[in-house]
Short mmCIF file of C-alpha atoms and ligand atoms in Angstrom, two decimals:
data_model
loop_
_atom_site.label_atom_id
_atom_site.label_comp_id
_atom_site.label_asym_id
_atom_site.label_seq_id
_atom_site.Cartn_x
_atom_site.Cartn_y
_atom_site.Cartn_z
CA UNK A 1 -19.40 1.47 27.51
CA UNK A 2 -18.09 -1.07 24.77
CA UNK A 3 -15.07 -2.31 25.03
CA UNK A 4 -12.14 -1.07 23.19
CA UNK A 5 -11.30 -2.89 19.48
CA UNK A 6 -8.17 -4.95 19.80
CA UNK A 7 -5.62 -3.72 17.36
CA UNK A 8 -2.35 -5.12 15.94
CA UNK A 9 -0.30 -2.62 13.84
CA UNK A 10 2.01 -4.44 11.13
CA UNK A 11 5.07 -2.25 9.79
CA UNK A 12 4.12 0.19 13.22
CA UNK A 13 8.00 2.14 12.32
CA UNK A 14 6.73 2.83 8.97
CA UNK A 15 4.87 6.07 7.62
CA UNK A 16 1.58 4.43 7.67
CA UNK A 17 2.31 2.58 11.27
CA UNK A 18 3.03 5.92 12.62
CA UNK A 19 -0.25 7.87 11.39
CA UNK A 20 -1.99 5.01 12.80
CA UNK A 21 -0.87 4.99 15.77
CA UNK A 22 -1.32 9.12 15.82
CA UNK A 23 -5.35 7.92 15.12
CA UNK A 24 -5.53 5.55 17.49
CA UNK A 25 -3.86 7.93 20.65
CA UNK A 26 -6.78 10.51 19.50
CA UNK A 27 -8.95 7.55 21.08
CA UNK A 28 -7.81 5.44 23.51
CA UNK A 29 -11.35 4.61 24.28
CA UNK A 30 -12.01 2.81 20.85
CA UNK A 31 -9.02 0.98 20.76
CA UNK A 32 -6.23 -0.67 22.08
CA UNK A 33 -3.24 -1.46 20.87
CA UNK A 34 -2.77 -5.06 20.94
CA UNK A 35 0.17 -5.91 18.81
CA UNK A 36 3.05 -3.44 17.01
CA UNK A 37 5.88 -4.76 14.63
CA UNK A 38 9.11 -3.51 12.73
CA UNK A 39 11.85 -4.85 10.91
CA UNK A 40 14.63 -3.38 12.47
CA UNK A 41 14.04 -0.25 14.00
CA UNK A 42 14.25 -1.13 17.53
CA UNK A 43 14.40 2.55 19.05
CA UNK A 44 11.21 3.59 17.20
CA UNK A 45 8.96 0.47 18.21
CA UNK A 46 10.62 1.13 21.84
CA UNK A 47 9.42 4.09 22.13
CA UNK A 48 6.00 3.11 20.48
CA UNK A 49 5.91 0.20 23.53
CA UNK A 50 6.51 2.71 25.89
CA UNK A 51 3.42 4.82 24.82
CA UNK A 52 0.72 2.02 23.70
CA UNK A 53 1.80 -0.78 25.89
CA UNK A 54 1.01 -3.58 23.84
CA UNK A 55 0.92 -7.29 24.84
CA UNK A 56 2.98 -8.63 21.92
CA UNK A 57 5.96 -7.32 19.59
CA UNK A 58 7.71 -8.42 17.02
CA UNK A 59 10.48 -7.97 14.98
CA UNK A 60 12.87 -9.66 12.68
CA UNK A 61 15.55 -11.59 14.01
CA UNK A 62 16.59 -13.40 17.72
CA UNK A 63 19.28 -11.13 18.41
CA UNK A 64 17.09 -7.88 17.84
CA UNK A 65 14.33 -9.64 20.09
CA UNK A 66 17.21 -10.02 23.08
CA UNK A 67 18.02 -6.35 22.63
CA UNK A 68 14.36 -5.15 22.80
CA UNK A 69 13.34 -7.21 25.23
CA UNK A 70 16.28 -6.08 27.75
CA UNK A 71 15.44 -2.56 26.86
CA UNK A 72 11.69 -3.35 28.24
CA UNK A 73 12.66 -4.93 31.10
CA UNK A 74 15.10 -2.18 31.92
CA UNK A 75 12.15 0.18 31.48
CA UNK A 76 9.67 -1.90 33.93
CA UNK A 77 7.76 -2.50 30.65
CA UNK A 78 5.78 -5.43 29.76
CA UNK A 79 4.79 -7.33 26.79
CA UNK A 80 5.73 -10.78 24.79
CA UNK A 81 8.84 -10.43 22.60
CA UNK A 82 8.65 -12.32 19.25
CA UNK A 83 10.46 -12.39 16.03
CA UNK A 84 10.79 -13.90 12.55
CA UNK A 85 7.86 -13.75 9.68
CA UNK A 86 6.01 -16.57 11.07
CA UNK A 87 5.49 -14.26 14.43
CA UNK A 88 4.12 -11.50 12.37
CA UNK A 89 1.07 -14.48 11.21
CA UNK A 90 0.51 -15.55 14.65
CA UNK A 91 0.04 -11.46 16.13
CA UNK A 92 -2.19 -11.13 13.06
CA UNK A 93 -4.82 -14.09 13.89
CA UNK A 94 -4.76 -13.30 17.42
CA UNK A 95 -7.97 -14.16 19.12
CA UNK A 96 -7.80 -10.74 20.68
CA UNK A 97 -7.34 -8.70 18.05
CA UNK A 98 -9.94 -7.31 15.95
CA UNK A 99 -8.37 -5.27 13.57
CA UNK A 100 -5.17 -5.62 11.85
CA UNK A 101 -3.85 -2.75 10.31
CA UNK A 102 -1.08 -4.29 7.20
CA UNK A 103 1.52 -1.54 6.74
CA UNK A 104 4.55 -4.06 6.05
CA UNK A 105 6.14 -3.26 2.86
CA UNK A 106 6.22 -5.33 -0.78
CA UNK A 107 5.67 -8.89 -1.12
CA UNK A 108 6.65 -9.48 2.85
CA UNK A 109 3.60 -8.76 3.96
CA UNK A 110 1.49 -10.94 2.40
CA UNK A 111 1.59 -13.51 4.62
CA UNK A 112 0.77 -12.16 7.53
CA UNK A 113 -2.02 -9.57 5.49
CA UNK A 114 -3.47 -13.13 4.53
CA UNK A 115 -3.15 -15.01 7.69
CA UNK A 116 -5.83 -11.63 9.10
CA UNK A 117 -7.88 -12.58 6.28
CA UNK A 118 -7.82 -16.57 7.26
CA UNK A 119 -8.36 -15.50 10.19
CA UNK A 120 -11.48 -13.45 9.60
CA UNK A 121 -10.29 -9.96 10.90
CA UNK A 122 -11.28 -6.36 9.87
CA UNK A 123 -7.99 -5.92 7.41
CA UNK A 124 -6.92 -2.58 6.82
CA UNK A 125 -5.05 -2.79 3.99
CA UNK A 126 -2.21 -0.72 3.14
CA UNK A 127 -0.19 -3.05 1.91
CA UNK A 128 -0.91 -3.21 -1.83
CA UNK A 129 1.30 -6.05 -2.86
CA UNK A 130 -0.83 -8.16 -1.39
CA UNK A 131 -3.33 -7.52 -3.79
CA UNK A 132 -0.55 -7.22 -7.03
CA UNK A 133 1.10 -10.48 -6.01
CA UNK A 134 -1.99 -12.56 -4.92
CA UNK A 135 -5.27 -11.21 -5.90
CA UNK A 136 -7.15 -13.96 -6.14
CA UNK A 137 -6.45 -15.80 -3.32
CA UNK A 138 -6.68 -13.25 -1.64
CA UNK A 139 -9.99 -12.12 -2.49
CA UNK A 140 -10.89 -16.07 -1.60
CA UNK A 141 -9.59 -16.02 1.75
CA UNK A 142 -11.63 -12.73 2.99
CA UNK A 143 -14.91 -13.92 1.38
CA UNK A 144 -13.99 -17.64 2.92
CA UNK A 145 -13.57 -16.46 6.24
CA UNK A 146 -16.14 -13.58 6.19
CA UNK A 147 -13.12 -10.95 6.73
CA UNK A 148 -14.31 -7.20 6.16
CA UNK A 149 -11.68 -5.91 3.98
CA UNK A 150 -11.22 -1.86 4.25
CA UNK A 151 -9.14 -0.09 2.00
CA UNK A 152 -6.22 2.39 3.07
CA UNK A 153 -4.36 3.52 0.23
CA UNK A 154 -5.65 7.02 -0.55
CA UNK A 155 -7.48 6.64 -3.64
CA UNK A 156 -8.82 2.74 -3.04
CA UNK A 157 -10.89 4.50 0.05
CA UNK A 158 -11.86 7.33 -2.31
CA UNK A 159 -13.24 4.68 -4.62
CA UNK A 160 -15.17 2.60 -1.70
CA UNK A 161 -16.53 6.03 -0.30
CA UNK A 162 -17.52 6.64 -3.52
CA UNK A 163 -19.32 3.57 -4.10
CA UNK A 164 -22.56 2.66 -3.68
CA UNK A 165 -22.23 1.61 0.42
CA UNK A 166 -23.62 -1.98 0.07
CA UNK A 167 -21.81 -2.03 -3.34
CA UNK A 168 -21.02 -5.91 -3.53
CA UNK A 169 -18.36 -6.54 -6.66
CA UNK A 170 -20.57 -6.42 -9.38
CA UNK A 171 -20.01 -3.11 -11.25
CA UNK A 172 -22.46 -3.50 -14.14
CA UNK A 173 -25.67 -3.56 -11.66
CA UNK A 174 -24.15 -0.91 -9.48
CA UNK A 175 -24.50 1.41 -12.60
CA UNK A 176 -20.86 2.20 -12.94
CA UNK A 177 -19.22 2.94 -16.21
CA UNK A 178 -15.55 3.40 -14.93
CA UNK A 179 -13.09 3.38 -12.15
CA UNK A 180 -11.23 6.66 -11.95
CA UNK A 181 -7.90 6.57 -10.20
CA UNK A 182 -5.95 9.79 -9.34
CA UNK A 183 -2.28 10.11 -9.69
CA UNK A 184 -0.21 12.79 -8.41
CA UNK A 185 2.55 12.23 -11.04
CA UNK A 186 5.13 11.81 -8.59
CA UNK A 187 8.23 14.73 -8.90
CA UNK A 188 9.49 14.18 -12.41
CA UNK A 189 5.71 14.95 -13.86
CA UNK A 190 7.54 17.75 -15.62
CA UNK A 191 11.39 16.47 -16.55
CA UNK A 192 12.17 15.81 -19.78
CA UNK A 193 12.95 12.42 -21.14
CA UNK A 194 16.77 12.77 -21.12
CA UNK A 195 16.77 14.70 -17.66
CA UNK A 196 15.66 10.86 -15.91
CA UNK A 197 19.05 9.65 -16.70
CA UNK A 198 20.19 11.18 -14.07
CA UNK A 199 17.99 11.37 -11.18
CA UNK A 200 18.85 10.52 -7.96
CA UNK A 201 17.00 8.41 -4.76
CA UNK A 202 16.93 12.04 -2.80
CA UNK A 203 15.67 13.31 -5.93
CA UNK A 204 12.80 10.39 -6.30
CA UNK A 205 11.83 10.53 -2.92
CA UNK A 206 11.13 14.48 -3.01
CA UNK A 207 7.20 13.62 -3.37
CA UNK A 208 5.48 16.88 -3.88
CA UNK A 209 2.66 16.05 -1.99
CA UNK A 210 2.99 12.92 0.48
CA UNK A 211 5.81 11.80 3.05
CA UNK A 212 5.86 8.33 2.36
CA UNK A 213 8.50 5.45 2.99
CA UNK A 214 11.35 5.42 0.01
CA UNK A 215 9.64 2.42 -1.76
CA UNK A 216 6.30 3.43 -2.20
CA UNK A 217 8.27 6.98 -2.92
CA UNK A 218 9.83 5.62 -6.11
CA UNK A 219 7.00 3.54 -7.35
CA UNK A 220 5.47 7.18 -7.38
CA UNK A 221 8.06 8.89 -9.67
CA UNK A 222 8.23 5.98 -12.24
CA UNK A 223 4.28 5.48 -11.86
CA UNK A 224 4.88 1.98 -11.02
CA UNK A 225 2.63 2.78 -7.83
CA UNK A 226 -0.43 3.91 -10.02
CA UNK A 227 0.30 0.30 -12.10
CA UNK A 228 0.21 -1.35 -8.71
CA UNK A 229 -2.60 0.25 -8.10
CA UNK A 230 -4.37 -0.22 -10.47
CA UNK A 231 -4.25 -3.82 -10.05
CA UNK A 232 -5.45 -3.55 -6.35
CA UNK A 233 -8.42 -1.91 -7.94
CA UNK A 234 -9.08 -4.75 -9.85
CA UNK A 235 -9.43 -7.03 -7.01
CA UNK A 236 -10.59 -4.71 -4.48
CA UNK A 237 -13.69 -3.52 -6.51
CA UNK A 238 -13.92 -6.71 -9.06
CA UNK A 239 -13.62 -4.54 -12.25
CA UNK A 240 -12.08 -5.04 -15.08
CA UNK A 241 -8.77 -3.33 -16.15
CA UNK A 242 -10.55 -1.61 -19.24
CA UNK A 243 -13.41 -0.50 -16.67
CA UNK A 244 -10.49 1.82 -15.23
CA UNK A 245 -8.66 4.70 -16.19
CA UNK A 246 -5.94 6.63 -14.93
CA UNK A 247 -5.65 10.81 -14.11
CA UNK A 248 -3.20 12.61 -13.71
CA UNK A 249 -4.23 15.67 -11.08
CA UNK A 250 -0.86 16.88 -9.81
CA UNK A 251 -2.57 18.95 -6.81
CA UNK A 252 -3.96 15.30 -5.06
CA UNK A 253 -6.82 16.80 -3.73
CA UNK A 254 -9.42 14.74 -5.58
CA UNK A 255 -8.63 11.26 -4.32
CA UNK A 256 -10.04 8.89 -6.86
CA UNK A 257 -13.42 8.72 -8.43
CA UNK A 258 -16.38 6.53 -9.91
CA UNK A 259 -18.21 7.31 -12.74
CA UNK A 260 -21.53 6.36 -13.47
CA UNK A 261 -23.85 4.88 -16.12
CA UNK A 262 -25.88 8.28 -16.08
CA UNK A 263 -23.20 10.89 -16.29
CA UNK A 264 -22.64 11.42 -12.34
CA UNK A 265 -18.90 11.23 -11.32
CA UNK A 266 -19.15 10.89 -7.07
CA UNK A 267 -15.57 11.93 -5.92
CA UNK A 268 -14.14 11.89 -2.77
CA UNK A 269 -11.55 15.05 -1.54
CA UNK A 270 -9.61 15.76 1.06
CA UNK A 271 -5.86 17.14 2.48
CA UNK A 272 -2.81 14.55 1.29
CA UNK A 273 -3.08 13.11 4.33
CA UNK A 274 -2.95 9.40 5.18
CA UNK A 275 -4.97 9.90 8.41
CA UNK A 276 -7.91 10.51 6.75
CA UNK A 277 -7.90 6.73 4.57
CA UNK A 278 -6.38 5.28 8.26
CA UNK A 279 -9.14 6.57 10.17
CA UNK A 280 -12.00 5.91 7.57
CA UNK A 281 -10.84 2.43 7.40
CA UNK A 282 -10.77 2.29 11.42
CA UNK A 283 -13.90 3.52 12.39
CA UNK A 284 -16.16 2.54 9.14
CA UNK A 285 -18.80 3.49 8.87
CA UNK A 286 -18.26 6.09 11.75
CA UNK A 287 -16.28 8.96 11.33
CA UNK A 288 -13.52 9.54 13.90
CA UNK A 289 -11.47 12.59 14.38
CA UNK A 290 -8.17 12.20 12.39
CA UNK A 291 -6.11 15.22 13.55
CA UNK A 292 -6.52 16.23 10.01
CA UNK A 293 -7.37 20.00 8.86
CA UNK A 294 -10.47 20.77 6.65
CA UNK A 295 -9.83 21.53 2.93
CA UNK A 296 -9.84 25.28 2.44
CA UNK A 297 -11.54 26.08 -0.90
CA UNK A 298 -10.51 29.13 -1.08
CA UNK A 299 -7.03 28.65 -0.67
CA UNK A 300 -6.59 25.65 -2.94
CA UNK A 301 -5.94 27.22 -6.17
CA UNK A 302 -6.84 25.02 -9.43
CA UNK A 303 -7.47 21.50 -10.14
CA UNK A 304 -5.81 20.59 -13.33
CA UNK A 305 -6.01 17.03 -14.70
CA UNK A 306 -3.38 15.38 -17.68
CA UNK A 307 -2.80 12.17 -19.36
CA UNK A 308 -0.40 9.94 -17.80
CA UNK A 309 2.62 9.35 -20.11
CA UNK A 310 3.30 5.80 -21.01
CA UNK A 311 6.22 6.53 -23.08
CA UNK A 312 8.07 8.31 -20.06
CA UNK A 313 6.77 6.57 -17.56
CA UNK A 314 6.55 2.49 -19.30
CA UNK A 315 6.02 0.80 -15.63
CA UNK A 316 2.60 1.96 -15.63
CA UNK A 317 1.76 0.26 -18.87
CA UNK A 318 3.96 -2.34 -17.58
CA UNK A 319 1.29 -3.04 -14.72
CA UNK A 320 -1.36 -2.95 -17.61
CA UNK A 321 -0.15 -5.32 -19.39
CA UNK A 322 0.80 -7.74 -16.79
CA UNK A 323 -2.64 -7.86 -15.21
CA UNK A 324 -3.95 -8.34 -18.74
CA UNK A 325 -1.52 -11.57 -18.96
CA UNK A 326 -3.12 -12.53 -15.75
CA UNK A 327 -1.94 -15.34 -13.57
CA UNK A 328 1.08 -14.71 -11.42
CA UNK A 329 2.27 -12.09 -14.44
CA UNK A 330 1.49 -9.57 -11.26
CA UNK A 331 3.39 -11.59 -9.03
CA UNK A 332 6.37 -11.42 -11.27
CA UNK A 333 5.91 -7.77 -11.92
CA UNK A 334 5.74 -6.93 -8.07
CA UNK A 335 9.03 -8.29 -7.56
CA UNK A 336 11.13 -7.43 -10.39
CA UNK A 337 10.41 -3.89 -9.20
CA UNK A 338 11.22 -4.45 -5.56
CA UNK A 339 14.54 -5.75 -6.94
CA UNK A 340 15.01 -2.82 -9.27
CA UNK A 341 13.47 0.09 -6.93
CA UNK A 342 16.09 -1.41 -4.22
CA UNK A 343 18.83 -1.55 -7.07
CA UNK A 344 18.28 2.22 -7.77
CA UNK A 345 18.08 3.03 -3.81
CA UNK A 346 21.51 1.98 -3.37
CA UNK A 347 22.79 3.49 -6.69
CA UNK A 348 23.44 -0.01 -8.49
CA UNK A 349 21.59 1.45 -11.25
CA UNK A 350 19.76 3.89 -12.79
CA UNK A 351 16.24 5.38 -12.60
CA UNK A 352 15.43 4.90 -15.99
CA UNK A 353 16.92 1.09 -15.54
CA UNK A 354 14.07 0.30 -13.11
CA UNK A 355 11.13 -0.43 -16.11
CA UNK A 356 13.87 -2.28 -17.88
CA UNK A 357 14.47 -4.62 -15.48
CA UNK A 358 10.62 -5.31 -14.88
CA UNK A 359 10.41 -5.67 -18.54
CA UNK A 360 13.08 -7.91 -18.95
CA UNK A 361 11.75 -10.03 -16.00
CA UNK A 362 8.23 -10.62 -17.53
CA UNK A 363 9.68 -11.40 -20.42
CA UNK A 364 12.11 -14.02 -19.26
CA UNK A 365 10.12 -15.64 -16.35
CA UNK A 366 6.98 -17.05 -18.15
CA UNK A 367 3.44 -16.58 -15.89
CA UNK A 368 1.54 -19.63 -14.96
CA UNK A 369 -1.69 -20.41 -13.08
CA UNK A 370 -0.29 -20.07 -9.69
CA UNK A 371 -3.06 -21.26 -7.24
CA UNK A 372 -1.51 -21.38 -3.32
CA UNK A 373 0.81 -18.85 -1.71
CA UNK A 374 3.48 -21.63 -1.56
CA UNK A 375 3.33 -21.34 -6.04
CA UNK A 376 3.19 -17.64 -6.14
CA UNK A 377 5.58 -17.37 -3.52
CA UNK A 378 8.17 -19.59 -5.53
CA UNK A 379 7.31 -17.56 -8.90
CA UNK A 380 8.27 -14.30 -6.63
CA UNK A 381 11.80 -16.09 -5.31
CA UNK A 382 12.44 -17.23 -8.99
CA UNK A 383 11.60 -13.64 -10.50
CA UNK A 384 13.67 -11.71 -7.80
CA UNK A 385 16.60 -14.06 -9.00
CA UNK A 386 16.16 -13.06 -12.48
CA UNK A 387 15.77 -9.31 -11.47
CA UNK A 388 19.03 -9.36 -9.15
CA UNK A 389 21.21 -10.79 -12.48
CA UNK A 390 19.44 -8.19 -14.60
CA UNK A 391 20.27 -5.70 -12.36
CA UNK A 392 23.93 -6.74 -12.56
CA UNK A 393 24.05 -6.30 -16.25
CA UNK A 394 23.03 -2.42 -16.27
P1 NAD B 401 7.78 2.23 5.25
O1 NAD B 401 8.99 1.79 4.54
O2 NAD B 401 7.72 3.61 5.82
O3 NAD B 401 7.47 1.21 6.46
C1 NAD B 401 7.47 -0.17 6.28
C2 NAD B 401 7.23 -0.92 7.59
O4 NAD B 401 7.35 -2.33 7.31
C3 NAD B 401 8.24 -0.61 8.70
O5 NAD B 401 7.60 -0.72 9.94
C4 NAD B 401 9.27 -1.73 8.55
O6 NAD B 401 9.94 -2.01 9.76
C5 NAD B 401 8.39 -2.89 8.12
N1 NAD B 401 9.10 -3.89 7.30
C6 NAD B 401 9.88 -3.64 6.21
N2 NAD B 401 10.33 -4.80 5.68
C7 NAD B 401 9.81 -5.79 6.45
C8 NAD B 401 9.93 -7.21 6.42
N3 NAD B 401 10.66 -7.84 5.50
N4 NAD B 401 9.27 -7.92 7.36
C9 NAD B 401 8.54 -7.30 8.32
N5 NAD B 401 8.39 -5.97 8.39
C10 NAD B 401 9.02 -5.22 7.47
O7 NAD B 401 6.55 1.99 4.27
P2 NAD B 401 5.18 2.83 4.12
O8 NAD B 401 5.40 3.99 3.25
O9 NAD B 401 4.56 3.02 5.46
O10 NAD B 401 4.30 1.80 3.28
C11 NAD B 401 3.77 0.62 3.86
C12 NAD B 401 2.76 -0.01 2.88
O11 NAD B 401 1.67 0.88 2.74
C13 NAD B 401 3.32 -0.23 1.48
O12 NAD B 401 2.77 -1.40 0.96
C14 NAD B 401 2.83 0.98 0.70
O13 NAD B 401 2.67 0.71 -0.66
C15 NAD B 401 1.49 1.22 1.37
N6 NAD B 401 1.03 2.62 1.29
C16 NAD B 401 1.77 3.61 1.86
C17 NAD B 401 1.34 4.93 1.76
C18 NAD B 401 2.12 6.05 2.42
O14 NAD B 401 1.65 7.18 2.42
N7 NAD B 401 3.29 5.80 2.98
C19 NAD B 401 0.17 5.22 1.08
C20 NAD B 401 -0.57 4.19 0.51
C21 NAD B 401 -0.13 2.88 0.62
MG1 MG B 402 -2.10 5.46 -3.19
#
């Protein structure tokens, strides 16, 4: 028998650390759970120790370390406590771990995302900030290190399923003629203009199809999560932006899809269910049993497809534009709207404020050429403080 992958689960409290680790109890002879994180929910990742048993943890600050490690020890539980971001690096390059699975959220957890890539792991990325604030570097540091880089975010493993399978970055010799990403339209698909005024965080987070954590929520009813996307694309599959195009299908049963030079469109389809991405991305190019139930054709109903709306929705052409301004533009987009979609969660301002803010930011922080994570990292300080005043003038 093999032995079992080593695995280290970044963001394990979140909704993508938790349907991972639901994958990985389906088989415990595959993998083992080598590492789990949070920020500061220390009764979930206790519990999560007390199932997966894994040699490290780590979480955000000293005082939250004492706590969890006196729960352990209480418990006759085992297992290193750490804490602080540079903790979350050192889990990730791990000689025993194998596969790291990023599932921090925003900007955060870049550095850790890249320290797996440095470090020549099998990334699963969930994290899609990585990609919006640092792309290139990014891209560098898995082909540097000979990293395997497998997609998680629904439609980004639609789009590499759907993909030739030794598809290497070049789209014009793999025959394809466009990049077709899906997009739910988040809850306010159907609200009028004047009805965002007034929308509330429990009202944004009411995703009609996904549970998801409140961020990622949000940047799905202004669209901003498409935008994001849409830059992840970019660097995932090395297209340009005009080589992709963006679909509304509310029912999120198609996930993505590639078209091709001769008229084929290869799609990939499935339940709104992140196990299915978490478990492809595990077990590539096996398929593992996800715990996830078989699409029923004949219960599904229609498949309807729309234009996105720009004018209701600007933070997709937001995301446009800023990869199209290139450098750290994305950088500076990214975290104007973790500063405004954080603004709006604690009702500082208003839905409709968020693609303000983001606008005003790119406007008033000028992109440069950003090369190392230190640059991009100051661009993303300097923009949140720009965001955080603009904020306090709605
Ligand atoms: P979430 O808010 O549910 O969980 C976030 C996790 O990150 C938690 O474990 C939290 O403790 C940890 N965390 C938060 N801030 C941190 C910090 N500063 N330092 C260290 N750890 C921190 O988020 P989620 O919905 O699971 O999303 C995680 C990532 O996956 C995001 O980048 C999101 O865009 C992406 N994603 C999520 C989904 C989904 O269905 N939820 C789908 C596709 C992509
Ligand atoms: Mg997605």
């Amino acid at each position: 028998m093999t032995k079992p992958q080593g695995i280290a689960v970044l963001g394990a409290t979140g909704s993508v650390g938790c349907s991972t680790l639901d994958v990985i109890a389906r088989h415990p002879e595959r993998y083992r759970v080598v590492a789990l994180t949070a920020h500061r929910q220390l009764d979930k990742l206790f519990e999560q120790a007390s199932l997966f048993h894994p040699d490290y943890l780590v979480v955000a600050d000293a005082e939250s370390a004492a706590r969890l490690r006196a729960r352990l020890a209480e418990a006759g539980l085992g297992g290193e406590v750490l804490h602080g971001a540079q903790a979350l690096e050192q889990v990730a390059a791990l000689p025993e771990v194998d596969a790291v699975m990023a599932a921090i959220v925003g900007a955060a957890g870049l550095p850790s995302a890249l320290a797996a890539a440095r470090a020549g792991k099998r990334i699963l990325l969930a994290n899609k900030e990585s990609l919006v604030v640092a792309g290139s570097l990014f891209m560098d540091a898995v082909r540097g290190s000979g990293a395997a880089l497998l997609p998680v975010d629904s439609e980004h493993s639609a789009i590499f399923q759907s993909l030739p399978a030794d598809y290497a970055g070049d789209a014009e010799s793999a025959g394809v003629r466009k990049i077709i990403l899906t997009a739910s339209g988040g809850p306010f698909r159907q609200r009028a203009a004047e009805a965002l005024l007034h929308v509330t965080p429990a009202d944004a987070c009411r995703h009609p199809n996904w549970s998801m954590g409140r961020k990622i929520s949000v940047d799905s009813a202004t669209l901003m999560n498409k935008g994001l996307e849409v830059i992840e694309a970019r660097w995932l599959f090395n297209v340009p932006p005009s080589r992709i195009d963006v679909v509304v299908h509310p029912q999120s049963v198609i996930h993505s899809m590639v078209q091709y030079r001769d008229g084929s469109v290869m799609a990939q389809l499935g339940s709104p269910d992140m196990r299915t991405p978490i478990a492809c991305a595990l077990s590539w190019p096996q398929r593992i049993e996800a715990g996830v139930a078989s699409l029923d054709f004949f219960a599904m109903g229609d498949l309807t497809f729309e234009r996105p709306d720009m004018q209701r929705f600007p933070c997709l052409k937001l995301a446009f534009d800023a990869l199209e301004t290139g450098g750290d533009a994305p950088a500076v987009l990214n975290a104007a709207n973790e500063v405004a979609v954080a603004a709006f969660l604690a009702e500082r301002i208003r839905f409709v404020d968020i693609p303000r803010v983001v606008a005003d930011t790119l406007d008033g922080v000028s992109a440069s050429a950003s090369r190392s994570l230190a640059d991009l990292l100051a661009r993303d300080d300097e923009a949140r403080r720009f965001a955080e005043e603009r904020v306090g003038s709605c």
